PDB file of C-alpha atoms in Angstrom:
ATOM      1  CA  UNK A 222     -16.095  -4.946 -11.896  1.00 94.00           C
ATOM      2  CA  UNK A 223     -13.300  -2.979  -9.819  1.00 94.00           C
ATOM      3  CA  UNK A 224     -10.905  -5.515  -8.181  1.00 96.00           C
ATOM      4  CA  UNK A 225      -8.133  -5.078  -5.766  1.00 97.00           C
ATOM      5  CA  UNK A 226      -6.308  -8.257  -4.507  1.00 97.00           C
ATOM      6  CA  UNK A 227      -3.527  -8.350  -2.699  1.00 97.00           C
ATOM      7  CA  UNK A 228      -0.984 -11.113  -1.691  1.00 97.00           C
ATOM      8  CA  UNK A 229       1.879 -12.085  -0.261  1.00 98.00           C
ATOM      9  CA  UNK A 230       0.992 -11.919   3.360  1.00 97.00           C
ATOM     10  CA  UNK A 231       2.482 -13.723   5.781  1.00 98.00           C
ATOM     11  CA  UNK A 232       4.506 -14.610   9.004  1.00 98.00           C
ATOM     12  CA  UNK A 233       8.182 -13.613   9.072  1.00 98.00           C
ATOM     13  CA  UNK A 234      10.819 -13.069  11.808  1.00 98.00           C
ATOM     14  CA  UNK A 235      12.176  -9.946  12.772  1.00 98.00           C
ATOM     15  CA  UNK A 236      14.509  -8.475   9.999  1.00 98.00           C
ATOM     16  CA  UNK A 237      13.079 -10.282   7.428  1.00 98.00           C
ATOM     17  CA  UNK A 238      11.443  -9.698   3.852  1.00 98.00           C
ATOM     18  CA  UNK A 239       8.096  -9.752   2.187  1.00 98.00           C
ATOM     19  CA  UNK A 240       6.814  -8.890  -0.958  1.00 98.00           C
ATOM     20  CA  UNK A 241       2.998  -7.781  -1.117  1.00 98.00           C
ATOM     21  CA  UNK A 242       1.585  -7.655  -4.612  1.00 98.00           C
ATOM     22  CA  UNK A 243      -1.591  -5.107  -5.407  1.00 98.00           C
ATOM     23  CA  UNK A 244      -3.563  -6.332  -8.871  1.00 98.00           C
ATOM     24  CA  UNK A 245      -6.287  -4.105 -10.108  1.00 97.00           C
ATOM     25  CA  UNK A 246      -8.955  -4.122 -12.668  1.00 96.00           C
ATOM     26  CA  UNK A 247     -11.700  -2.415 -13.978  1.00 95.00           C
ATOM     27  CA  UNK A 248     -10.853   0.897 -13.505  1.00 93.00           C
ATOM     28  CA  UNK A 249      -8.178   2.913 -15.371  1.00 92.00           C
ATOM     29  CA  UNK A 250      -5.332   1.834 -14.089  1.00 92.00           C
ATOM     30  CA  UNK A 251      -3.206   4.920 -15.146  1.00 90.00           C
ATOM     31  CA  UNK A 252      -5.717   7.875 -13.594  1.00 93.00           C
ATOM     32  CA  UNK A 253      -5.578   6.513 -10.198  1.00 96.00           C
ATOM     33  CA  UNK A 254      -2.888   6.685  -7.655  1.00 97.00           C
ATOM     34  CA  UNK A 255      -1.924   3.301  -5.645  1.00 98.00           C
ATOM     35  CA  UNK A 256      -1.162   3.470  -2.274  1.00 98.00           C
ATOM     36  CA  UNK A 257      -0.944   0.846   0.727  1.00 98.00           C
ATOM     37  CA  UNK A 258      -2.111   1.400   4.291  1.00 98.00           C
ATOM     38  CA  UNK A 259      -1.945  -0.703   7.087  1.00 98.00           C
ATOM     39  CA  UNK A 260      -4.152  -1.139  10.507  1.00 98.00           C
ATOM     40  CA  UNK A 261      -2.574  -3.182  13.754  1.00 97.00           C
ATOM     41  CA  UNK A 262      -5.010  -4.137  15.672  1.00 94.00           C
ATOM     42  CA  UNK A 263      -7.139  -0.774  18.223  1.00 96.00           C
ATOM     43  CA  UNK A 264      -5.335   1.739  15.920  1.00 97.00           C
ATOM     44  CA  UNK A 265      -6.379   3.550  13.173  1.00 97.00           C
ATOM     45  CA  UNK A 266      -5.805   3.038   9.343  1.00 97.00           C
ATOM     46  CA  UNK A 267      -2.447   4.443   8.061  1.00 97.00           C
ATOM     47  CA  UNK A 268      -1.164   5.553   5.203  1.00 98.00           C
ATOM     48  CA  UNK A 269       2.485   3.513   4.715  1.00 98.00           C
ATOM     49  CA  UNK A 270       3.010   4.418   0.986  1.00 98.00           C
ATOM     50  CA  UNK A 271       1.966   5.941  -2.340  1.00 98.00           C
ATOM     51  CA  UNK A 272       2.904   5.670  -6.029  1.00 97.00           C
ATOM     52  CA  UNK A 273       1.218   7.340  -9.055  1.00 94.00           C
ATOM     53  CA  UNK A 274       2.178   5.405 -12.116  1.00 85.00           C
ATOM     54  CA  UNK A 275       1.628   8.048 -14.608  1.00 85.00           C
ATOM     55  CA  UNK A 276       4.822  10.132 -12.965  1.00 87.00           C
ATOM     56  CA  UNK A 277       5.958   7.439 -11.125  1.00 89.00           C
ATOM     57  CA  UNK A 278       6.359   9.649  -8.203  1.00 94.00           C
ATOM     58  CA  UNK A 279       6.613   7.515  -4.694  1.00 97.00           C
ATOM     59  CA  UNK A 280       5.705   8.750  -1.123  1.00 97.00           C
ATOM     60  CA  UNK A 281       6.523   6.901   2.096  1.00 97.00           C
ATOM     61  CA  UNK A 282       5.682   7.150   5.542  1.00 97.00           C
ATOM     62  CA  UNK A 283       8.138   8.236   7.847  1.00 97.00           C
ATOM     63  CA  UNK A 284       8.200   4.924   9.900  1.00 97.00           C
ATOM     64  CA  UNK A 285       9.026   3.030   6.469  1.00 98.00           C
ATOM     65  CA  UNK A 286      11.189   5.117   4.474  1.00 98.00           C
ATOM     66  CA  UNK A 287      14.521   3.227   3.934  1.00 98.00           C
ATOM     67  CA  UNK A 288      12.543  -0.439   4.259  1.00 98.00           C
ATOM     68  CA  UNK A 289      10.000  -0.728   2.512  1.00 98.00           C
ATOM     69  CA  UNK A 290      10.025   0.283  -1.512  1.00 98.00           C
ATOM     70  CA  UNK A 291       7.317   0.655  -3.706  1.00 98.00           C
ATOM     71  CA  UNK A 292       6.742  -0.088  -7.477  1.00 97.00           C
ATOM     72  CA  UNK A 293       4.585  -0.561 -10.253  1.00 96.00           C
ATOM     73  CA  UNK A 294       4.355  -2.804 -13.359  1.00 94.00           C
ATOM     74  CA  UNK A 295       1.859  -1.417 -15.564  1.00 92.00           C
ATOM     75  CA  UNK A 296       1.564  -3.599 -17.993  1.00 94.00           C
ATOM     76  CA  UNK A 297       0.034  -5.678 -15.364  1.00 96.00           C
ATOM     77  CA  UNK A 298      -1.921  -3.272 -13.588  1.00 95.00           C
ATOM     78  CA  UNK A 299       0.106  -4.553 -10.761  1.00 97.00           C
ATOM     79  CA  UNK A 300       1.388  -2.422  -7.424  1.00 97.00           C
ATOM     80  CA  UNK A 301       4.216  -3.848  -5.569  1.00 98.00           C
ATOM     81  CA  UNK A 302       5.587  -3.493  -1.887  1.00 98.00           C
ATOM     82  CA  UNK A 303       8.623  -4.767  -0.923  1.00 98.00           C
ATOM     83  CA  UNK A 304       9.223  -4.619   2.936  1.00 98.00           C
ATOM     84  CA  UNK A 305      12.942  -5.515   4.380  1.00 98.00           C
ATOM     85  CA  UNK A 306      13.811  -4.960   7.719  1.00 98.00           C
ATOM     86  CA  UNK A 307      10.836  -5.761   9.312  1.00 98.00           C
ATOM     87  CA  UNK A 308      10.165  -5.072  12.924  1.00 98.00           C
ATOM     88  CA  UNK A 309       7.018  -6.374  14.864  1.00 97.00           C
ATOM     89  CA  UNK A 310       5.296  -2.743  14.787  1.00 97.00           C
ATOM     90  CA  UNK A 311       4.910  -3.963  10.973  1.00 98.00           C
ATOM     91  CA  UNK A 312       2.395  -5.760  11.979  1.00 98.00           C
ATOM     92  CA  UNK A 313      -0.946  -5.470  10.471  1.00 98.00           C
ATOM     93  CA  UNK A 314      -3.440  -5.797   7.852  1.00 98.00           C
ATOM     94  CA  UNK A 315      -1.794  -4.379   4.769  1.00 98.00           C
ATOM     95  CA  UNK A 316      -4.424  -2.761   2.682  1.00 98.00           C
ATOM     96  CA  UNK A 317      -3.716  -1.725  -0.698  1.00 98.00           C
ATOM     97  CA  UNK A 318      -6.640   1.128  -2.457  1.00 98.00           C
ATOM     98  CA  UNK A 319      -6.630   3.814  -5.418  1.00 97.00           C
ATOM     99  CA  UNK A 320      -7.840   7.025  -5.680  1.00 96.00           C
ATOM    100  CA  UNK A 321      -7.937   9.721  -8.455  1.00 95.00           C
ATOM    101  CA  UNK A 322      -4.681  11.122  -8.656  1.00 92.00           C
ATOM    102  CA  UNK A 323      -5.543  15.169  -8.103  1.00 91.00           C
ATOM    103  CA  UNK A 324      -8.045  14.249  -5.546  1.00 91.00           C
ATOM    104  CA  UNK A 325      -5.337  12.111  -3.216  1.00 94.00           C
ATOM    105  CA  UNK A 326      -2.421  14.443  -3.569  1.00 91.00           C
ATOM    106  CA  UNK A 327      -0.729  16.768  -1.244  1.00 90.00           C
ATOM    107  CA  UNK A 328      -2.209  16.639   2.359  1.00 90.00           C
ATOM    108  CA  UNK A 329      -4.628  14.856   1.058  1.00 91.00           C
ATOM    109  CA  UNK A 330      -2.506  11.696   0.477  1.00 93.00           C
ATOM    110  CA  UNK A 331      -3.158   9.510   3.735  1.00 94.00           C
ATOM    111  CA  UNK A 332      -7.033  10.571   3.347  1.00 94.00           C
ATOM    112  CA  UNK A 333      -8.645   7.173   3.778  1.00 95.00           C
ATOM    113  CA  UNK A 334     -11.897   8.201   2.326  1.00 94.00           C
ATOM    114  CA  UNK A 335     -11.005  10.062  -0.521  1.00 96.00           C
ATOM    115  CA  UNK A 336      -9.862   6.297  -1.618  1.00 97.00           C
ATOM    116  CA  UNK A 337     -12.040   5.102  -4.098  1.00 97.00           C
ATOM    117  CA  UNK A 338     -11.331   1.413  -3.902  1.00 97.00           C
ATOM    118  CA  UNK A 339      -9.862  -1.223  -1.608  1.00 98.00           C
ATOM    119  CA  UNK A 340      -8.253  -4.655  -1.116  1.00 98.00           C
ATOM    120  CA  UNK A 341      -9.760  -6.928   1.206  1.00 97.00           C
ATOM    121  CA  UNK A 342      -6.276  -7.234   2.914  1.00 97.00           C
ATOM    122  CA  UNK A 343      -3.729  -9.701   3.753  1.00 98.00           C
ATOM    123  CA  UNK A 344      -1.936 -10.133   7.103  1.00 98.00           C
ATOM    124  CA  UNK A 345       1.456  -9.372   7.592  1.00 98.00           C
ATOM    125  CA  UNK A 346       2.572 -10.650  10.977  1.00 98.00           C
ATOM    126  CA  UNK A 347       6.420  -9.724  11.963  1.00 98.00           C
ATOM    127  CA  UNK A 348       7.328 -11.972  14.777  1.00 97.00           C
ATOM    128  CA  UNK A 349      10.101 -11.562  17.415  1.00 90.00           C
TER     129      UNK A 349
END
């Protein structure tokens, strides 16, 4: 059974940190691309960022780069974003979902349905 859970949601003040953890199973881990995307509520899905494990290779949105880092431990099978800095318009459902790593590449990489599997999501509410 394909699994994506994600974790450590929550409510912090403006500024501060979180840590959201991605674990998958199921699948293998190393032919998919990771990436987490994030909907506020009335707006659309976005893409926030993107790692491929077997390069390592890391995208970012625009809106995040500098703040928010992603990485990947896999030997667990296990995405990570960090977030500093946060600013309410961080808040959202943070969503984390892989796809095959040719197919959600290049302009292609924000695609929402060319991901093959999601997270049910946890909240990340940035208060100010």
């Amino acid at each position: 059974e394909v699994q994506l859970v994600e974790s450590g949601g929550g409510l912090v003040q403006v500024g501060g940190s979180l840590r959201l953890s991605c674990a998958a199973s199921g699948f293998a881990f190393d032919d998919y691309a990771i990436a987490w995307f994030r909907q506020a509520p009335g707006k659309e899905r976005e893409g926030v960022s993107k790692i491929t494990s077997s390069d390592g290779s890391t995208y970012y949105a625009d809106s995040v780069k500098g703040r928010f880092t992603i990485s990947s431990d896999n030997a667990k099978n296990t995405v990570y974003l960090q977030m500093n800095s946060l600013k309410p318009e961080d808040t959202a459902v943070y969503y984390c979902a892989a796809g095959p790593v040719a197919v959600v590449a290049g302009i292609n990489r924000w695609t929402v349905g060319w991901y093959d599997y999601w997270g049910q999501g946890t909240q990340v509410t940035v208060s100010s």
